PDB file of C-alpha atoms in Angstrom:
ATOM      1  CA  UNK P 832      -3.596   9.673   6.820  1.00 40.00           C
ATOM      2  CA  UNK P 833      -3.118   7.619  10.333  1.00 45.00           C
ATOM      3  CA  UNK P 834      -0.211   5.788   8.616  1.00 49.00           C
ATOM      4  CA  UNK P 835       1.578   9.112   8.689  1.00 49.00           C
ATOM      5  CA  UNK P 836       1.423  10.782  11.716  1.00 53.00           C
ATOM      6  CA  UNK P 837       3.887  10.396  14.726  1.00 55.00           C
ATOM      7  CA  UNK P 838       2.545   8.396  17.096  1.00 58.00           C
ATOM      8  CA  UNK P 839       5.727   7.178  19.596  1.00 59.00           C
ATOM      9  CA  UNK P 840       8.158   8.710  21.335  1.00 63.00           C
ATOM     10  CA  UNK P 841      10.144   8.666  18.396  1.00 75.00           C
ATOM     11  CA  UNK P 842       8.396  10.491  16.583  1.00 78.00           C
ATOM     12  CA  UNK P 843       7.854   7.563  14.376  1.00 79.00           C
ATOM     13  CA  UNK P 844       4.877   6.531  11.852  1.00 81.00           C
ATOM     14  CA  UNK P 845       2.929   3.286  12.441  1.00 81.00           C
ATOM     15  CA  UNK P 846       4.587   2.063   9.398  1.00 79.00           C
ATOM     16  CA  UNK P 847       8.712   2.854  10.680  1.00 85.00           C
ATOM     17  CA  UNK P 848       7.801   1.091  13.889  1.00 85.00           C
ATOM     18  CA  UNK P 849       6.525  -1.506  12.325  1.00 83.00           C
ATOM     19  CA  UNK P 850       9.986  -1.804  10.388  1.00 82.00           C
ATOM     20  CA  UNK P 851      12.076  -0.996  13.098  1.00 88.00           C
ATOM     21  CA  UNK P 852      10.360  -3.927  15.379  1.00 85.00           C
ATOM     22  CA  UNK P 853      10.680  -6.580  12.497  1.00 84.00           C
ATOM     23  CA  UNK P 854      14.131  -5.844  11.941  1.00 87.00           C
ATOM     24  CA  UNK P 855      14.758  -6.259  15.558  1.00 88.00           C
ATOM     25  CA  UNK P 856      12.975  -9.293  15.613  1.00 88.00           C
ATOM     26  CA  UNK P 857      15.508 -10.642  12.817  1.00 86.00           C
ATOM     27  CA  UNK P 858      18.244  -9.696  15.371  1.00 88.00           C
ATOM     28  CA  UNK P 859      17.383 -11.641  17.937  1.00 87.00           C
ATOM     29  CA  UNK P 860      16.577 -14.817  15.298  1.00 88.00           C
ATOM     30  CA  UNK P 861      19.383 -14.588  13.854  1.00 88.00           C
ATOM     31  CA  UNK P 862      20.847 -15.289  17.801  1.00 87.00           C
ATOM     32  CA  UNK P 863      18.723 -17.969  18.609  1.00 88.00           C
ATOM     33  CA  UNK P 864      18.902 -19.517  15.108  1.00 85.00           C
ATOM     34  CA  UNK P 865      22.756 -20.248  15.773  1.00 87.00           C
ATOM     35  CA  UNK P 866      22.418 -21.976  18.719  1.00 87.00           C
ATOM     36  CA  UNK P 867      19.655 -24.255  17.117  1.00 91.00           C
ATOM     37  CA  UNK P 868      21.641 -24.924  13.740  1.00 89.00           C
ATOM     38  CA  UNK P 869      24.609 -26.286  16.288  1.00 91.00           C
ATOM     39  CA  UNK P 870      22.390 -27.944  18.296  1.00 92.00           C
ATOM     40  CA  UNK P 871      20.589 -29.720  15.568  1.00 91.00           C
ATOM     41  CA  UNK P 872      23.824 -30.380  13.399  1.00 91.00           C
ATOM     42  CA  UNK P 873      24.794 -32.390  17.047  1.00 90.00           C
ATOM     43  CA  UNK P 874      21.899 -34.537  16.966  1.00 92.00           C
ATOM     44  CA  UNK P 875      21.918 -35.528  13.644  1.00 90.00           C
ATOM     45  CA  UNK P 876      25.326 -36.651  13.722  1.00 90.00           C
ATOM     46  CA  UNK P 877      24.805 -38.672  16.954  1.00 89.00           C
ATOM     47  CA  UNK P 878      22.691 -40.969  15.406  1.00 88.00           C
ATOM     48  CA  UNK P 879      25.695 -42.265  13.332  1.00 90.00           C
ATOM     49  CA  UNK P 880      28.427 -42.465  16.168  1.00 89.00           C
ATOM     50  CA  UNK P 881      29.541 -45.680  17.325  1.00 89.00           C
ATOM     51  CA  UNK P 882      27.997 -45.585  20.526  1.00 87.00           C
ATOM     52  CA  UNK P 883      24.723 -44.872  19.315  1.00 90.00           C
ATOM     53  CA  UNK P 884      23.844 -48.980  19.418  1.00 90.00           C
ATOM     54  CA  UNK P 885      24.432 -48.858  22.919  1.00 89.00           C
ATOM     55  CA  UNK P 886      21.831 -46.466  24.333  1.00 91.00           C
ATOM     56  CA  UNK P 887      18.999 -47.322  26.679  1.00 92.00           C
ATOM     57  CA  UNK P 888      15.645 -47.813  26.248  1.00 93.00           C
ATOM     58  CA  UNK P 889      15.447 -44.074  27.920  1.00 93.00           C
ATOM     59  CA  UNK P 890      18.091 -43.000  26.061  1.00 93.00           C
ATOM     60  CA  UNK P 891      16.761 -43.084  22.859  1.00 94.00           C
ATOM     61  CA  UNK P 892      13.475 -41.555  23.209  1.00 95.00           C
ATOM     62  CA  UNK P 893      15.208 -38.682  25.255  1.00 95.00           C
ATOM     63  CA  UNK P 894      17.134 -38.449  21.488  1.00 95.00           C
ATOM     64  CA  UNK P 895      14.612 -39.073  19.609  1.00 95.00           C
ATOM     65  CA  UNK P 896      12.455 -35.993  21.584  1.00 96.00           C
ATOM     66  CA  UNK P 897      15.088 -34.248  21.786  1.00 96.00           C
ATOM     67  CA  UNK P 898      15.674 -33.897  18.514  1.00 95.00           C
ATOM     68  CA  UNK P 899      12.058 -33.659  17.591  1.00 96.00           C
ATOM     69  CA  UNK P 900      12.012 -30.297  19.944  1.00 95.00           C
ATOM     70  CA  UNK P 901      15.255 -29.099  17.967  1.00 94.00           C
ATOM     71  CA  UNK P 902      13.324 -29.208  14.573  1.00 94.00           C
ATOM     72  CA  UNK P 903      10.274 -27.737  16.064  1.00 95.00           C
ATOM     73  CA  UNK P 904      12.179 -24.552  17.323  1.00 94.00           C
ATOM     74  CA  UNK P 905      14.155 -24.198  13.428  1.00 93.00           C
ATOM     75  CA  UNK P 906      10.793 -24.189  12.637  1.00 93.00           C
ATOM     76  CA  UNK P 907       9.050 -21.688  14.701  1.00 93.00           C
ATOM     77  CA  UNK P 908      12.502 -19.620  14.200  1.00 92.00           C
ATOM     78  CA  UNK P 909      11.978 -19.319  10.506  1.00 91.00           C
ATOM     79  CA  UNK P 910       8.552 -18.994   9.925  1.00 90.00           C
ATOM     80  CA  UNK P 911       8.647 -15.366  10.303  1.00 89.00           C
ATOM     81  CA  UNK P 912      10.719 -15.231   7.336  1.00 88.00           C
ATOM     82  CA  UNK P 913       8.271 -17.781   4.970  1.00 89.00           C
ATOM     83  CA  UNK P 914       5.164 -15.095   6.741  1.00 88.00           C
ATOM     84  CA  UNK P 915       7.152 -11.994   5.772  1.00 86.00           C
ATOM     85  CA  UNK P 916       7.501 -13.259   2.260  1.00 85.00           C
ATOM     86  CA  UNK P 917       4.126 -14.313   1.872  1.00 86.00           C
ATOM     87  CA  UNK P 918       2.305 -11.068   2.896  1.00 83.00           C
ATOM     88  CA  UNK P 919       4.774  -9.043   0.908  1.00 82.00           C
ATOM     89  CA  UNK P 920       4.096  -5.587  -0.174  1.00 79.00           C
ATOM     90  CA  UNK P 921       0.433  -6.289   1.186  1.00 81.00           C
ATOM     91  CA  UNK P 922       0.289  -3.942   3.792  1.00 79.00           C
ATOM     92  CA  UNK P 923       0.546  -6.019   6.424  1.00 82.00           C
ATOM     93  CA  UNK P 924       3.606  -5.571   8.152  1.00 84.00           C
ATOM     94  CA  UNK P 925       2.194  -4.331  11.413  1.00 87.00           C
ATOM     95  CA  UNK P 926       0.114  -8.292  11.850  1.00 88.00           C
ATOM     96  CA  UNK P 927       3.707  -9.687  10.535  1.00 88.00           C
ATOM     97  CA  UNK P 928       5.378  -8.160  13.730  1.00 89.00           C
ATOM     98  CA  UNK P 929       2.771  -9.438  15.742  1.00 91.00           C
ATOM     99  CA  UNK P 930       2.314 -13.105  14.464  1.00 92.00           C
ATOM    100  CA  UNK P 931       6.305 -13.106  14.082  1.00 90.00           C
ATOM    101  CA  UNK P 932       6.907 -12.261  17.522  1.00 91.00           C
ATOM    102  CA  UNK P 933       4.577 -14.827  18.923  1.00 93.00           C
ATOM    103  CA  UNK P 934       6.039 -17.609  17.021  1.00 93.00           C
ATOM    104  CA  UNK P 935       9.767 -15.909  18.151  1.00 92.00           C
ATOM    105  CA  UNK P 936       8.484 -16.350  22.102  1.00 92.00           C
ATOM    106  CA  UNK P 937       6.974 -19.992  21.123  1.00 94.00           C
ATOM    107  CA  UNK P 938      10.381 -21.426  19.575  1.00 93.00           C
ATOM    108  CA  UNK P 939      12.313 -20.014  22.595  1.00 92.00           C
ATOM    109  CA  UNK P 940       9.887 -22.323  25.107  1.00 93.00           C
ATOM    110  CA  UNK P 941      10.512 -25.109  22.245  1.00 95.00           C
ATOM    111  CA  UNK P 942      14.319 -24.379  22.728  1.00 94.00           C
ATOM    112  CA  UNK P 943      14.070 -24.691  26.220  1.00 94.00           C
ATOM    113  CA  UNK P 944      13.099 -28.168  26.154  1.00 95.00           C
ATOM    114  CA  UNK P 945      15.888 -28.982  23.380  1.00 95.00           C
ATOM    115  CA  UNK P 946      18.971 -27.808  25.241  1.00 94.00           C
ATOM    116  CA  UNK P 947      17.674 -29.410  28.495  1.00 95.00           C
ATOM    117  CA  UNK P 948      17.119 -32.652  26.796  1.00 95.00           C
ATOM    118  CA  UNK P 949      20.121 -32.637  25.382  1.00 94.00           C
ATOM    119  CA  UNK P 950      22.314 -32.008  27.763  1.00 95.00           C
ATOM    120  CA  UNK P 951      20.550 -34.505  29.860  1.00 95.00           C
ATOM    121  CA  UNK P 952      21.111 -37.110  26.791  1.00 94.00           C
ATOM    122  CA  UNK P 953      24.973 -36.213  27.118  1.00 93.00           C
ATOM    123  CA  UNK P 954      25.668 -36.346  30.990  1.00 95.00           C
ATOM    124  CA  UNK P 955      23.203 -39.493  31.019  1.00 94.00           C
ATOM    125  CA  UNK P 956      25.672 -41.624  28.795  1.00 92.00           C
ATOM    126  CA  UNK P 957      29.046 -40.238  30.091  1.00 90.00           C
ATOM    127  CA  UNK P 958      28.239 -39.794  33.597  1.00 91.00           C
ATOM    128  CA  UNK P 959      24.839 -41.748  34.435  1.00 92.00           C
ATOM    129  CA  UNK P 960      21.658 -41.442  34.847  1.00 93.00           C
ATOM    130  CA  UNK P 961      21.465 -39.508  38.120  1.00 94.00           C
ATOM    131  CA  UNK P 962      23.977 -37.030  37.220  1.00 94.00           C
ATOM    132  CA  UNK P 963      21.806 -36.197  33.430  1.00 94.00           C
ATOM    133  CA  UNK P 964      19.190 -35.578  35.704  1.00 95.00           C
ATOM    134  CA  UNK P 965      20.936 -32.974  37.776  1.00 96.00           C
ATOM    135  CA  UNK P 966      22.466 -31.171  34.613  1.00 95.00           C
ATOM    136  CA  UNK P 967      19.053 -31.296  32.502  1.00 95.00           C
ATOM    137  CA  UNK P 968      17.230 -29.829  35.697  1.00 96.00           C
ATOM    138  CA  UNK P 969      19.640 -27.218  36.087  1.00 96.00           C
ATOM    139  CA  UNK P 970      20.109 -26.124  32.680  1.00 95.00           C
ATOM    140  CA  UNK P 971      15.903 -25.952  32.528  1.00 95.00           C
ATOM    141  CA  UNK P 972      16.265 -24.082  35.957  1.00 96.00           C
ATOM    142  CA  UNK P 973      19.011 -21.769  34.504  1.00 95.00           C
ATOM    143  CA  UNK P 974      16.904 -21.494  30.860  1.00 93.00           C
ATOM    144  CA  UNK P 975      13.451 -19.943  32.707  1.00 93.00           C
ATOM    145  CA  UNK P 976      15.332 -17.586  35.285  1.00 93.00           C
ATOM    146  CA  UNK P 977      17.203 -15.877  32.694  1.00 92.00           C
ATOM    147  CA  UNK P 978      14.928 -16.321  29.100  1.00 90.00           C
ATOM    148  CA  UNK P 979      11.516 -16.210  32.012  1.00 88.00           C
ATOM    149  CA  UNK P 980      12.013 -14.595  35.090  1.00 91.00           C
ATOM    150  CA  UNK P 981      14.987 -12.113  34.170  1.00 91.00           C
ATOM    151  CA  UNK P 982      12.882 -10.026  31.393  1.00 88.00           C
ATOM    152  CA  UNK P 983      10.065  -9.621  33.930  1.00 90.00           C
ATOM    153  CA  UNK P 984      12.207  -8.421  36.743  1.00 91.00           C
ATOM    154  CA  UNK P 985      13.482  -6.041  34.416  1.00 91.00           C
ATOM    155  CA  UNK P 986      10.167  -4.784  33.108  1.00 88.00           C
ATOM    156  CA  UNK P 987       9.188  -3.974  36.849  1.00 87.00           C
ATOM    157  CA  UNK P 988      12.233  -1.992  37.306  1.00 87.00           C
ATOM    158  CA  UNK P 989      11.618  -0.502  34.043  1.00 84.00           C
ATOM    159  CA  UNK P 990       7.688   0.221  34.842  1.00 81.00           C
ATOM    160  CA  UNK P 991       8.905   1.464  38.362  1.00 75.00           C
ATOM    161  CA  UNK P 992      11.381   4.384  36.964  1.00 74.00           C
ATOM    162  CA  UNK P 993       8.637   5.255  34.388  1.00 66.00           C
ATOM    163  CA  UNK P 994       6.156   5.809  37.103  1.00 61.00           C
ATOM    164  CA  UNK P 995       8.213   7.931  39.100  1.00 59.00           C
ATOM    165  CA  UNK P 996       9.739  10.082  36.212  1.00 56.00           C
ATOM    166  CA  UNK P 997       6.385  12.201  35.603  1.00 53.00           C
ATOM    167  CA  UNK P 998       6.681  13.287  39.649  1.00 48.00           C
ATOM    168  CA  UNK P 999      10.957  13.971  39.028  1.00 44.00           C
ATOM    169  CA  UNK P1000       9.442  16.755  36.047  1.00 47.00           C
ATOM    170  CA  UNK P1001       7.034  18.577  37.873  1.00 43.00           C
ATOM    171  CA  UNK P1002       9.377  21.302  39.157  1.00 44.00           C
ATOM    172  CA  UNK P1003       9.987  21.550  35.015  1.00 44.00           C
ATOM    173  CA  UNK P1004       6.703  23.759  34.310  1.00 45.00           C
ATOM    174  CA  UNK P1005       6.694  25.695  37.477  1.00 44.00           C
ATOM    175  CA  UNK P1006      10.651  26.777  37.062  1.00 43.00           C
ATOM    176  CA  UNK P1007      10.059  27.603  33.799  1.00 47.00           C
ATOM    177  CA  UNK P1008       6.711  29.945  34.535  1.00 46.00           C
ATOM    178  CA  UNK P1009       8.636  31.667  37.382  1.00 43.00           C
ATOM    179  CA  UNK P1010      11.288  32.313  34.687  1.00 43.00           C
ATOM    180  CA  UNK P1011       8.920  33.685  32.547  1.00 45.00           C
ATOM    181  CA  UNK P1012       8.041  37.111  34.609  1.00 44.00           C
ATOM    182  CA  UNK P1013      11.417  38.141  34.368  1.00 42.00           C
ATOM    183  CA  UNK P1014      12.213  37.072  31.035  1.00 45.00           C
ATOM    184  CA  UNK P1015       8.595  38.928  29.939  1.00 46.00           C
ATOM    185  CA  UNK P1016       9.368  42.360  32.032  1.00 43.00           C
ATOM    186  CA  UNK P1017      12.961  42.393  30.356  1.00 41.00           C
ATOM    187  CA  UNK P1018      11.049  42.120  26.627  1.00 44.00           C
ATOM    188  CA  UNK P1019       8.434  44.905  27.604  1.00 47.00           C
ATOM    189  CA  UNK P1020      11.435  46.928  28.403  1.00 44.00           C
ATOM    190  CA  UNK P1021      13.502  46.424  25.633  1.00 45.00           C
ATOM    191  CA  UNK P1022       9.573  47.404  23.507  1.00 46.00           C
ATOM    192  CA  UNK P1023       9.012  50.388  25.532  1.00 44.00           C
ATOM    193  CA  UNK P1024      13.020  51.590  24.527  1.00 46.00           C
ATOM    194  CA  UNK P1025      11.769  51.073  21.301  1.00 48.00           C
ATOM    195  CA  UNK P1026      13.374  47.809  20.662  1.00 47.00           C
ATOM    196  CA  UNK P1027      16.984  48.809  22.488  1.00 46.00           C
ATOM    197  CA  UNK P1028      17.656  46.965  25.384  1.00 49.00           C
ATOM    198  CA  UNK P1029      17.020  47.707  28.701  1.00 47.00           C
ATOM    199  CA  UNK P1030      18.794  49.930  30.849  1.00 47.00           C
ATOM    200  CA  UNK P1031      19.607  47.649  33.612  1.00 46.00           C
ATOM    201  CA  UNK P1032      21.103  45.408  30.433  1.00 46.00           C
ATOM    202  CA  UNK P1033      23.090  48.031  29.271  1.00 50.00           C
ATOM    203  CA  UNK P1034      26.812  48.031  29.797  1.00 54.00           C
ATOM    204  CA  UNK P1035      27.803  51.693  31.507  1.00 51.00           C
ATOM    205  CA  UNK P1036      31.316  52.660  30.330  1.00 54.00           C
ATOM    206  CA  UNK P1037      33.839  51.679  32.497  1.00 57.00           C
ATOM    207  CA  UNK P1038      35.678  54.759  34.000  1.00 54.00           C
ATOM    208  CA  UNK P1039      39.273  55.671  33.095  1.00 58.00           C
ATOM    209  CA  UNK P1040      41.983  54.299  34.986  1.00 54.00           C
ATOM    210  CA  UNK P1041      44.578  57.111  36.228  1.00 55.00           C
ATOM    211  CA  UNK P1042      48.499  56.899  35.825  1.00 54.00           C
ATOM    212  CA  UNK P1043      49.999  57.028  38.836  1.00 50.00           C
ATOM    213  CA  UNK P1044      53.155  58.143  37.526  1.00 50.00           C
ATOM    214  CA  UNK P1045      51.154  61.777  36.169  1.00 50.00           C
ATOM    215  CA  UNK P1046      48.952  62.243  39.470  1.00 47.00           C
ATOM    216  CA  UNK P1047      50.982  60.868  41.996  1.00 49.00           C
ATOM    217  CA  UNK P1048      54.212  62.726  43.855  1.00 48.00           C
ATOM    218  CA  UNK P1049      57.215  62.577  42.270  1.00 47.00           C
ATOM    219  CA  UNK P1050      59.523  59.798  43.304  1.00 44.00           C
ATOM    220  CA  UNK P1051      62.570  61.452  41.566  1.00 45.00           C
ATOM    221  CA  UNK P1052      65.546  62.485  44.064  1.00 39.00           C
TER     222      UNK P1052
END
C-alpha cells in the first residue's frame, strides 16, 4: 500500500517518481551520449590519418588514453540502458534510478578526462607542446567549474530560498484566521435570518430619481 500513496510535492507515488527520474536521466544521456559518439568517431579515425606516423612518444599515449577514457564514458553512458533491461518488470525501478544515476555522474568525470585529453592531443600537434598544455588545462578548468562547481553553487542558492520561504508564509495562517471572524459572524447571520443573508449584505433599494422638468419651475416664456 506504500507504493500508492503521495509522498512528494507532486503528489506523486514512489513508483511515478521513480519513472519520472529515469526518464530524466535518459534526457540528459541522450546529451552527453552525442558528444561522446563525436568524440569517439574522432579518435578512431585519427589513427588512420596520414600524420598519425609522425606523433611523439607523448603523443601517442595521450591518444591512446585518450581514447581509452572515450570508451570508458560510452560505457558508463549506456549501462543504464543494459541495467534497465535486465531488471525489467522486476520491481526494481527505484535501485535502477539510483545505480543509473551513479554510473551517469561517473561517465561525466570519465568525460572530463576525454575532452581534455583530446583537445590537448590536437593543439599539441598543430601548435606545440606548450600551447596543448594551456588548452587541455583550460578546457579541464572550464569542464569542473561548470559540470562541478556550477551545480553546487546553484544548490546553495536553491537551499537558501527554500529556507527562507517557510518564514515569507507565516503571515499566510494568521491572515487567514483574522479573516475567519468576519467571514464566521457573516454565516451566523445569514443562520439566524434563517438562511437569508444578512442585513448589512442586503442591497436597500435605491431611491427614485426626480424629473426636473415635473418638479422644477417652469422655464417656458
Amino acid at each position: 500500500m506504500a507504493d500508492h500513496r503521495p509522498c512528494t510535492a507532486r503528489g506523486e507515488t514512489p513508483l511515478q517518481r521513480a519513472d519520472r527520474n529515469f526518464g530524466e536521466l535518459l534526457q540528459e544521456l541522450r546529451v552527453t551520449q552525442t558528444g561522446v559518439q563525436i568524440l569517439f568517431a574522432f579518435l578512431l579515425s585519427l589513427a588512420f590519418t596520414p600524420r598519425f606516423p609522425d606523433l611523439d612518444t607523448v603523443q601517442r599515449a595521450t591518444y591512446v588514453t585518450t581514447l581509452l577514457l572515450a570508451v570508458l564514458a560510452a560505457i558508463l553512458f549506456t549501462a543504464p540502458a543494459a541495467l534497465h533491461r535486465s531488471l525489467f518488470q522486476q520491481g526494481a525501478k527505484a535501485h535502477i534510478v539510483r545505480v543509473s544515476s551513479r554510473l551517469a555522474s561517473a561517465g561525466m568525470g570519465v568525460l572530463v578526462f576525454a575532452f581534455t585529453g583530446a583537445v590537448l592531443l590536437v593543439v599539441d600537434v598543430t601548435a606545440g607542446r606548450a600551447g596543448g598544455l594551456a588548452a587541455g588545462a583550460t578546457t579541464l578548468l572550464l569542464c569542473l567549474g561548470l559540470w562541478g562547481l556550477l551545480p553546487r553553487l546553484v544548490r546553495r542558492r536553491t537551499a537558501g530560498r527554500t529556507s527562507e520561504e517557510p518564514a515569507g508564509d507565516a503571515a499566510g495562517p494568521r491572515a487567514d484566521a483574522a479573516a475567519e471572524p468576519l467571514g464566521g459572524a457573516y454565516a451566523g447571520a445569514g443562520r439566524a435570518s434563517g438562511g437569508s443573508r444578512p442585513a448589512a449584505a442586503r442591497r436597500l433599494p435605491e431611491p427614485r430619481r426626480r424629473n426636473p422638468a415635473r418638479t422644477g419651475p417652469s422655464t417656458r416664456r
